[in-house]
Short mmCIF file of C-alpha atoms in Angstrom, two decimals:
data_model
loop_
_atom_site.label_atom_id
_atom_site.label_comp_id
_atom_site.label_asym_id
_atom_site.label_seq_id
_atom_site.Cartn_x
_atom_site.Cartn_y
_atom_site.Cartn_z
CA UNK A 12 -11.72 42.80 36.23
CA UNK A 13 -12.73 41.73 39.73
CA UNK A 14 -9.19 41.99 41.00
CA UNK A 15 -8.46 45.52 39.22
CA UNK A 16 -11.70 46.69 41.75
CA UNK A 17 -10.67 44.73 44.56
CA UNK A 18 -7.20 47.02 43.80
CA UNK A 19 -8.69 49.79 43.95
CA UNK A 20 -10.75 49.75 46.97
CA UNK A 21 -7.20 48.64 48.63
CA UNK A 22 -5.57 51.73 47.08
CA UNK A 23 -8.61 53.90 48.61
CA UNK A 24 -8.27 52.42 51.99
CA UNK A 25 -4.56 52.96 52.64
CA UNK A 26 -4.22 56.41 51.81
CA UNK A 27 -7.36 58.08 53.44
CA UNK A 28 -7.81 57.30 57.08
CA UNK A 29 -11.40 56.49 57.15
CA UNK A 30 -13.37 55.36 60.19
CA UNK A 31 -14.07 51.46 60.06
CA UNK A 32 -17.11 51.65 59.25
CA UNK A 33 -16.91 53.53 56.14
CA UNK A 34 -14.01 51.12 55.06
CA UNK A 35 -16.18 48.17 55.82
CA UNK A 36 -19.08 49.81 54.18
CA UNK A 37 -16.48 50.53 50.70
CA UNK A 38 -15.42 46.62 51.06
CA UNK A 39 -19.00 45.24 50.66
CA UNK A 40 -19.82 47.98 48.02
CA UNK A 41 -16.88 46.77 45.80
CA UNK A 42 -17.30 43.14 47.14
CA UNK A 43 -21.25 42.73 45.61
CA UNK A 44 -19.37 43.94 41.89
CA UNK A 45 -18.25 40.59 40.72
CA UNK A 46 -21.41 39.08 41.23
CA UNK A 47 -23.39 41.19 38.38
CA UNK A 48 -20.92 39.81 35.88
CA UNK A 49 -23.48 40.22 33.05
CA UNK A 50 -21.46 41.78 30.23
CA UNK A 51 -19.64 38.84 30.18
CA UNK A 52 -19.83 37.53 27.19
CA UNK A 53 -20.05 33.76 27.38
CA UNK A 54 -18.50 30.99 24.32
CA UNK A 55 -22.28 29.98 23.88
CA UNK A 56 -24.05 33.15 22.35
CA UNK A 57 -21.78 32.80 18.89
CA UNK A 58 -21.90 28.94 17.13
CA UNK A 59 -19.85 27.68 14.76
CA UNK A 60 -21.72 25.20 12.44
CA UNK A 61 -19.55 23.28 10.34
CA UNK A 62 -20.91 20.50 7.65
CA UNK A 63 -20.34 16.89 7.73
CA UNK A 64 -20.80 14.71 4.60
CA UNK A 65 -20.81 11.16 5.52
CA UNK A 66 -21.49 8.20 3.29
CA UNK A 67 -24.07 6.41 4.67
CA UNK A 68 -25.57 2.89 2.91
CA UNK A 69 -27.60 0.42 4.52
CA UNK A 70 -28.09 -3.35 4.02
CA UNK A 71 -31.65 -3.11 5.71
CA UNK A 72 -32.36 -0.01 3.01
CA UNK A 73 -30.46 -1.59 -0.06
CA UNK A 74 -30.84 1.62 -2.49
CA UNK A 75 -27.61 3.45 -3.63
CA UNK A 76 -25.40 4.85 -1.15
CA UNK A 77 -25.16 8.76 -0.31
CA UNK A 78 -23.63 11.23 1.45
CA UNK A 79 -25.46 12.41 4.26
CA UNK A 80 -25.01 16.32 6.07
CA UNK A 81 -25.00 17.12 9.21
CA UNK A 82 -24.24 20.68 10.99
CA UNK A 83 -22.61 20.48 14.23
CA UNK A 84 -21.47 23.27 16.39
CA UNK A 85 -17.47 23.00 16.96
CA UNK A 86 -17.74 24.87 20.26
CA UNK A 87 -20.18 21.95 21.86
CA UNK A 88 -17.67 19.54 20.26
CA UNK A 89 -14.27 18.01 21.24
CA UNK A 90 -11.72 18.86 18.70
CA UNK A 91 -11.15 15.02 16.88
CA UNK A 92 -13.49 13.84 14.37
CA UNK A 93 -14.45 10.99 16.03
CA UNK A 94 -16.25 13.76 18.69
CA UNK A 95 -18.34 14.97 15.59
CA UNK A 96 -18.98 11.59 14.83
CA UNK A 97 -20.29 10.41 18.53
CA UNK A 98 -22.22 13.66 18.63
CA UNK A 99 -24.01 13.10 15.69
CA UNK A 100 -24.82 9.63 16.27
CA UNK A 101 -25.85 10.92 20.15
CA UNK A 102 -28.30 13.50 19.10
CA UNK A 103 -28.74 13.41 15.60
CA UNK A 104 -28.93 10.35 13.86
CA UNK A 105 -28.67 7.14 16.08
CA UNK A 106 -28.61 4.82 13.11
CA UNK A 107 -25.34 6.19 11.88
CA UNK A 108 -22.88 3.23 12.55
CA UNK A 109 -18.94 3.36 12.80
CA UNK A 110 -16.31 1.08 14.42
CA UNK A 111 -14.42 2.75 17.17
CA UNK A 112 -12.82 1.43 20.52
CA UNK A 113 -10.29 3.35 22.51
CA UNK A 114 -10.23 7.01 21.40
CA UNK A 115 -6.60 7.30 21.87
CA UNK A 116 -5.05 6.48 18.65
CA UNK A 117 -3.79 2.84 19.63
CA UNK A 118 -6.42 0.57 18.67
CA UNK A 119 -7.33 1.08 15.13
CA UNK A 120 -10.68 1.02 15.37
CA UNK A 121 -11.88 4.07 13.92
CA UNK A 122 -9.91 4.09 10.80
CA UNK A 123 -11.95 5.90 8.03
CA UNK A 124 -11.25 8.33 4.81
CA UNK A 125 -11.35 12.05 6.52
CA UNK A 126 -11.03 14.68 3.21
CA UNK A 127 -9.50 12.12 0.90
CA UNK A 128 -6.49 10.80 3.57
CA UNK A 129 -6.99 7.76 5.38
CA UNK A 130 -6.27 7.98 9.18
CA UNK A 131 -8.21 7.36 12.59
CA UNK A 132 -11.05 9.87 13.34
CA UNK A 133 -9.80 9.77 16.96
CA UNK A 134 -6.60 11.47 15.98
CA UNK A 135 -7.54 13.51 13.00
CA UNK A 136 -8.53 17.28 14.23
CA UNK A 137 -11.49 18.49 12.96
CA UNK A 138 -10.76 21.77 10.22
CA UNK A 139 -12.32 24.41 11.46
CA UNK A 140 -12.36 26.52 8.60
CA UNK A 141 -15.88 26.54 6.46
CA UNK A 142 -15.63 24.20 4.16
CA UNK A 143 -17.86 20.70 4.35
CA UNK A 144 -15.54 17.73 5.66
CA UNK A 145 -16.33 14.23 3.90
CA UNK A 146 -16.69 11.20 5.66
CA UNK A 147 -15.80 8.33 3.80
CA UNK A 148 -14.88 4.45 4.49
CA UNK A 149 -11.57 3.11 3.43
CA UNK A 150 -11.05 3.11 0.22
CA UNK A 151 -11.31 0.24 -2.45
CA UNK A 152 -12.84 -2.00 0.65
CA UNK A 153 -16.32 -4.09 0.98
CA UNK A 154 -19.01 -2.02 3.07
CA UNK A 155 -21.08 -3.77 5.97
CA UNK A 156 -22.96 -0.57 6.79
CA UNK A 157 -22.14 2.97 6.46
CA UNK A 158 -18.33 3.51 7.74
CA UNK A 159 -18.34 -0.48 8.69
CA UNK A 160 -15.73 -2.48 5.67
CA UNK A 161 -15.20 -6.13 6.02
CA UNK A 162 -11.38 -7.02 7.23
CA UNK A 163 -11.24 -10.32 7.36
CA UNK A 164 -9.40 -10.78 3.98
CA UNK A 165 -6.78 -7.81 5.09
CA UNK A 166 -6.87 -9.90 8.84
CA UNK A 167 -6.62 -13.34 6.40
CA UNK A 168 -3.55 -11.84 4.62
CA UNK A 169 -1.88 -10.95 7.97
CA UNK A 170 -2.73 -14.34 9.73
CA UNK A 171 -1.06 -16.24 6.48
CA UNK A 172 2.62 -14.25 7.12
CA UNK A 173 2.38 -16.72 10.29
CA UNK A 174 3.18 -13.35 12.87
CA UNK A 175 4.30 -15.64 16.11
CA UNK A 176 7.85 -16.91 16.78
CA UNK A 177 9.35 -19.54 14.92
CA UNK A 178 12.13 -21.93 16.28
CA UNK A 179 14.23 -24.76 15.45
CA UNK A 180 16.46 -25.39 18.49
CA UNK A 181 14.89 -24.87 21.75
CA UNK A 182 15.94 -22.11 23.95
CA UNK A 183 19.29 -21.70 25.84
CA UNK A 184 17.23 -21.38 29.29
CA UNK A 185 13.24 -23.29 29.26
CA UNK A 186 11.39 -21.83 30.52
CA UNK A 187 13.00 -18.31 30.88
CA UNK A 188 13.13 -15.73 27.76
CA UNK A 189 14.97 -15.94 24.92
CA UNK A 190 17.61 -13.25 24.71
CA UNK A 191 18.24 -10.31 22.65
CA UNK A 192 20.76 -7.38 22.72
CA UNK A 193 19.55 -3.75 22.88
CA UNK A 194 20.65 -3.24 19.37
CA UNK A 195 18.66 -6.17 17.68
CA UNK A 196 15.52 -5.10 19.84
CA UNK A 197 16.10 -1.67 18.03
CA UNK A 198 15.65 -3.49 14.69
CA UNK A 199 11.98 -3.88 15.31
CA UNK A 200 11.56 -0.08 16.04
CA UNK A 201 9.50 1.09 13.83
CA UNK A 202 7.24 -1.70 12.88
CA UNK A 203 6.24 -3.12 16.42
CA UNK A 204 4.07 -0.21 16.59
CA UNK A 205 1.83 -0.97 13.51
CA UNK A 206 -1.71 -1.18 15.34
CA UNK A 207 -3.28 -2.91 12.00
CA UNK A 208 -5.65 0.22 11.41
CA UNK A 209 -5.36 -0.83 7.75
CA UNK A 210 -4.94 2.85 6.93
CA UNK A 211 -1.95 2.01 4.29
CA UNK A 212 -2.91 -0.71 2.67
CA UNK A 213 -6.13 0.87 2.16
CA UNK A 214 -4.33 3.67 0.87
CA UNK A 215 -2.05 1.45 -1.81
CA UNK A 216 -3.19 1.36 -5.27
CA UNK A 217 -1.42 -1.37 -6.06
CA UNK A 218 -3.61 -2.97 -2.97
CA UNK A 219 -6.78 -1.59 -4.88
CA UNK A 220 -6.53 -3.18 -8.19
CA UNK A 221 -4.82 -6.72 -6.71
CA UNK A 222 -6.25 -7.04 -3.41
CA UNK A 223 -6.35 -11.42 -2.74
CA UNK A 224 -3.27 -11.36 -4.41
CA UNK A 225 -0.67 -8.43 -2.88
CA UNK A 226 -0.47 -8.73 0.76
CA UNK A 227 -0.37 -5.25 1.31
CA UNK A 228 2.37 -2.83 2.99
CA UNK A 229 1.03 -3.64 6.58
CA UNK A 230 1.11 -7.35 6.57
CA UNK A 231 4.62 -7.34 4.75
CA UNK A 232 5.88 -4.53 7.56
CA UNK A 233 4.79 -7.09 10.00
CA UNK A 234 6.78 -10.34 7.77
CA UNK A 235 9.97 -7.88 8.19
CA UNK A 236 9.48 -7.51 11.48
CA UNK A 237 9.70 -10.88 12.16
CA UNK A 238 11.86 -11.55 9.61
CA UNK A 239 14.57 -8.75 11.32
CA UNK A 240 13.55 -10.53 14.78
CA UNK A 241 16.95 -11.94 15.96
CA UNK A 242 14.75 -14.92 18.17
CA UNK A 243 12.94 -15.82 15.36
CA UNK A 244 15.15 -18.73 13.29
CA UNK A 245 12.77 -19.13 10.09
CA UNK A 246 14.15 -16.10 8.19
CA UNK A 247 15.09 -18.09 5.43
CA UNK A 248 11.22 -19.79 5.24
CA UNK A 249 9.38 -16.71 5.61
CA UNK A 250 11.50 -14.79 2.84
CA UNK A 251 10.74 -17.78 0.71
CA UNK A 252 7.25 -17.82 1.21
CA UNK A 253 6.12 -14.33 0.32
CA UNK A 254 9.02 -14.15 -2.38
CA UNK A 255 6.15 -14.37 -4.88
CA UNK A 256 5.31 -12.03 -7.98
CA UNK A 257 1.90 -11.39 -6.53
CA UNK A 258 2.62 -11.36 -2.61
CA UNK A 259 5.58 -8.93 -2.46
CA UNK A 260 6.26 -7.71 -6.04
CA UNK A 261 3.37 -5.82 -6.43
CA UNK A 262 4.83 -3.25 -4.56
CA UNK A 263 6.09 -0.10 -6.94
CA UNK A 264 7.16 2.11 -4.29
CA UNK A 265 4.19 4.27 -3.98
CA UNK A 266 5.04 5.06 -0.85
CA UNK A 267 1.43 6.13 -0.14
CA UNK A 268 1.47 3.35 2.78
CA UNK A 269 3.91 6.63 4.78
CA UNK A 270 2.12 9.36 3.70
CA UNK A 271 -1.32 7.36 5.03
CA UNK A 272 -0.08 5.82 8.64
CA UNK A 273 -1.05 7.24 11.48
CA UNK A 274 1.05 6.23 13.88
CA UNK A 275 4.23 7.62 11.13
CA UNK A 276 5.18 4.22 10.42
CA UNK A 277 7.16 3.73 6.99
CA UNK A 278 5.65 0.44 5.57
CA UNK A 279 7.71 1.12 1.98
CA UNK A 280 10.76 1.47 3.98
CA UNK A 281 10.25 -2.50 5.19
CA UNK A 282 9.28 -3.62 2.19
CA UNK A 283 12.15 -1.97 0.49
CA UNK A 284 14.43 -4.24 3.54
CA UNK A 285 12.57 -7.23 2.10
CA UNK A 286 13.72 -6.62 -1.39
CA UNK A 287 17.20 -5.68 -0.56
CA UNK A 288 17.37 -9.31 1.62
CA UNK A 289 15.43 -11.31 -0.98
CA UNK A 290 18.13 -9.81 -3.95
CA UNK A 291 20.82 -10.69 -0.86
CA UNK A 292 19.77 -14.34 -0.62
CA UNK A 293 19.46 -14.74 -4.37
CA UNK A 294 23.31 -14.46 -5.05
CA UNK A 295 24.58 -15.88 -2.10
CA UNK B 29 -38.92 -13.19 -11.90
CA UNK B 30 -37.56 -14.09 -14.82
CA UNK B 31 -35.54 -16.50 -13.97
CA UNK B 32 -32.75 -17.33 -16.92
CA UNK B 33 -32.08 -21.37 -15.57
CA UNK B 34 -31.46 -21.93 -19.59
CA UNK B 35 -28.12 -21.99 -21.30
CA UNK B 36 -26.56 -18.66 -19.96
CA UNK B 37 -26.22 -17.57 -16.61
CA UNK B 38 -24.27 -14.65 -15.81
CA UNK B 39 -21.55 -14.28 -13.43
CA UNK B 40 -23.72 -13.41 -10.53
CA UNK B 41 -26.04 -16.03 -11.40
CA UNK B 42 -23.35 -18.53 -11.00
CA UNK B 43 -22.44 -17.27 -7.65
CA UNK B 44 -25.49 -17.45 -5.91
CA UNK B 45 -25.97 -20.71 -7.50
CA UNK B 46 -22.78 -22.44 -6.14
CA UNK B 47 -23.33 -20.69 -2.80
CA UNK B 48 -27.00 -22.52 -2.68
CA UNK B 49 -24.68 -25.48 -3.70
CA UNK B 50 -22.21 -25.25 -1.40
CA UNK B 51 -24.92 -24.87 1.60
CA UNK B 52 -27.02 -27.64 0.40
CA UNK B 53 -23.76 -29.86 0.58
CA UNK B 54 -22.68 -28.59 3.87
CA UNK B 55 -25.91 -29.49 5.23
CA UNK B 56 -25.34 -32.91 3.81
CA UNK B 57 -22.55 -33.34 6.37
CA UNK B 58 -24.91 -32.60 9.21
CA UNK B 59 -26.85 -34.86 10.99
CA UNK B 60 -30.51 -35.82 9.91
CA UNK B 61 -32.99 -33.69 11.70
CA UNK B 62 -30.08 -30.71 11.80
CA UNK B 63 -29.74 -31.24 7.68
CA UNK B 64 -33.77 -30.52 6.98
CA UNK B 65 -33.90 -27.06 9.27
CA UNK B 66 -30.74 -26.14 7.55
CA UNK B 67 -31.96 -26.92 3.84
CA UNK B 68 -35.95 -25.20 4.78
CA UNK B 69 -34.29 -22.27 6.07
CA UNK B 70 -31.52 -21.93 2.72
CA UNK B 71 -34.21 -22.13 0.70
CA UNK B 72 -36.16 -20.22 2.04
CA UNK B 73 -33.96 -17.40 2.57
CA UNK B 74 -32.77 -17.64 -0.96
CA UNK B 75 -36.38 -18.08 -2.03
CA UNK B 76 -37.45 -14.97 -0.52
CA UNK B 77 -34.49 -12.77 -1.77
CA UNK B 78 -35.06 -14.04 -5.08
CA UNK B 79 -38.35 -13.02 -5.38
CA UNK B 80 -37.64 -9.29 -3.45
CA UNK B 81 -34.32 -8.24 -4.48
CA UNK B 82 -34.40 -6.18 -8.24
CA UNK B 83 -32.35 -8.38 -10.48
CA UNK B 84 -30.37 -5.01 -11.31
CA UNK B 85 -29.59 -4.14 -7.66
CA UNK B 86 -25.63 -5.48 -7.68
CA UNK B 87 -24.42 -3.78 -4.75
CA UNK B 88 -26.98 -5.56 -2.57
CA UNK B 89 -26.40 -8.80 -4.26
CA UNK B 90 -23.06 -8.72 -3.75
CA UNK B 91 -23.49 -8.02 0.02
CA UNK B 92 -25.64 -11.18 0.13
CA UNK B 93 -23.42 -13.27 -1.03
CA UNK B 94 -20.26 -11.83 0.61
CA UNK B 95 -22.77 -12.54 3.89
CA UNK B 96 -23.32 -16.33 2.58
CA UNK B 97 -20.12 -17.15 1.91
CA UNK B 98 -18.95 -16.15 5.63
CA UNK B 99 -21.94 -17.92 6.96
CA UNK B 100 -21.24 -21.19 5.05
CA UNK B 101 -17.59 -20.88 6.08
CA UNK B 102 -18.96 -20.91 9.55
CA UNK B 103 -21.76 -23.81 8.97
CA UNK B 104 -19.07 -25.95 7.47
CA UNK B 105 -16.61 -26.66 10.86
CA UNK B 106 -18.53 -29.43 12.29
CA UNK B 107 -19.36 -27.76 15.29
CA UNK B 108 -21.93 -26.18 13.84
CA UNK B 109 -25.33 -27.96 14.25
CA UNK B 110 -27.48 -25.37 12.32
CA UNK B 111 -28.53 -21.86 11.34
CA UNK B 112 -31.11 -19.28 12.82
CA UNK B 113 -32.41 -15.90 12.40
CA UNK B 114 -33.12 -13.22 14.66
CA UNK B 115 -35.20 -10.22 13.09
CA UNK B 116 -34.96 -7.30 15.30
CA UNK B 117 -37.36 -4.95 13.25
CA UNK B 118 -37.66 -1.67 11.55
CA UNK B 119 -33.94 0.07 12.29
CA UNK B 120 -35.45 3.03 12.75
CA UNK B 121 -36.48 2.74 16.57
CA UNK B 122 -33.73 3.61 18.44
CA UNK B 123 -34.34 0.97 21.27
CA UNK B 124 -33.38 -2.08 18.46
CA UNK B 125 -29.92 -1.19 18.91
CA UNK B 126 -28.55 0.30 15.44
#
């Protein structure tokens, strides 16, 4: 708008020859404009409030737990959930308690049930349309305090796949790395990523109803992945170990480990691998 | 109170007995001095949730003993010499750090 004026007063100068004056007099007339911006409409005046239900339940307050609302305005609010979340806890409700680390998807902090899905709040947008977002904690696990569940048995399960390298004979160079072609380091694509969120285990029935038992599609995405590891010479020991009604054969191929990940890692696809190379070392 | 001690004991009553157990025999493992502040402050904790927590409240009895069974895992490597408490007060003030 300023520059259309600004044009103008340009336009006016150039084709009548006024005295200086009078041009310098135009300039300031059309330079105070821009200042008086008061029409302006700013993003302030109109709010959006949109409706947070978030299960809250407290060890100090042992009654039943609840879901909690809480109206925040989306236009004084980053766009991830985990924005909503730090702004509530900021100005509305300090005792509201959540894990969360990085805010960049990588650390798997703030995994949490957002409308039903599992996924991190840092990477789930909020939905700005009017209807009331739930706030849940993952599914089917033990809660500390509101959005807090206990992971050690989910860490426990991981830890017992023994996730380190494994070797026999010592290697070719001590001291030095042990090599690996480009196309064996490509076998690991795809499951070196897993940031152990828990988000699709969480999201497993089969992880629901048997969950000491059943490892669970991330800890058996991360047994592939060092089972596929072409450094790693205990293939044979590790495939024995979890071959195991319980520990791998829960799995039915609900495939709702894929639909849950966050980082679009495809824990069914792994454990499908397994299978295949646990049928493979049954009739050889 | 009503405490059922007599011939059945439910589930949960088993639990938090064998946890009791299970911390009494830790302790047992300790040395002397460590052993007594261990076994005042069981018993008294269990003592004093006994006698608060409603008998019907399973959520927050399960909690409990989720919370003992981590602790005694921890009280049993024997670099543990003992247990204490640190009671920050009401959550609601925002300065105790919710």
């Amino acid at each position: 708008m300023a520059t259309g004026l600004l044009r103008r007063a340009f336009t006016g100068i150039s084709s009548s020859p006024a005295p200086t004056a009078a041009r310098y007099v135009l300039l300031r007339a059309f330079a105070s404009e821009p200042q008086t911006d008061a029409a302006v409409p700013t993003a302030r005046d109109t709010s959006k409030l949109k409706t947070f239900s978030i299960y809250r339940w407290s060890p100090d307050n042992p009654t039943k737990p609840e879901l909690k609302e809480y109206k925040i305005d989306l236009k004084e609010c980053g766009p991830m959930v985990l924005d909503a979340l730090i702004k509530i806890k900021n100005e509305m409700d300090p005792s509201l308690t959540f894990r969360r680390s990085c805010r960049e998807g990588i650390c798997g902090s703030c995994a949490m049930n957002i409308d039903g899905c599992n996924g991190l709040a840092c990477l789930t947008k909020i939905e700005s349309a009017g209807s009331a977002t739930t706030i849940t904690p993952l599914p089917h696990m033990f809660v500390i305090k509101d959005l807090v569940v206990d992971m050690t048995n989910f860490y426990n399960q991981y830890k017992s796949i023994e996730p380190w390298l494994k070797r026999k004979t010592p290697a070719e160079e001590p001291g030095k790395e042990i090599l690996q072609t480009k196309k064996d380091r490509a076998k690991l694509d795809g499951m070196y990523e897993c940031i152990l969120c828990a988000c699709c285990s969480t999201s497993c029935p089969s992880y629901w109803w048997n969950p000491e038992s059943y490892l669970g599609p991330a800890a058996l995405l991360h047994a592939n992945r060092w089972i596929v590891d072409s450094r790693d010479e205990y293939t044979e020991e590790r495939l024995d170990a979890i071959n195991d009604e319980y520990k791998l054969y829960r799995c039915h191929t609900i495939l709702n480990c894929a639909r849950a990940c966050p980082k679009g890692l495809n824990p069914g696809k792994q454990i499908q691998h397994i299978k295949q190379l646990q049928l493979a070392g049954a009739n050889a | 109170m009503g405490a059922s001690s007599g011939p059945r004991l439910s589930g949960m009553q088993r639990q938090v007995l064998s946890l009791y157990r299970g911390f009494l025999r830790a302790a047992r493992l300790k040395s002397a001095e460590d052993r007594h502040k261990i076994e005042s402050l069981v018993s008294n904790e269990f003592r004093h949730n006994a006698n608060n927590v409603d008998r019907k409240n399973f959520l927050y009895i399960e909690y409990l003993v989720r919370r003992g069974r981590k602790q005694l895992d921890q009280l049993k490597s024997p670099d543990t010499v003992g247990l204490s408490a640190l009671n920050m007060g009401p959550s609601s003030s925002i300065c105790s750090a919710g």
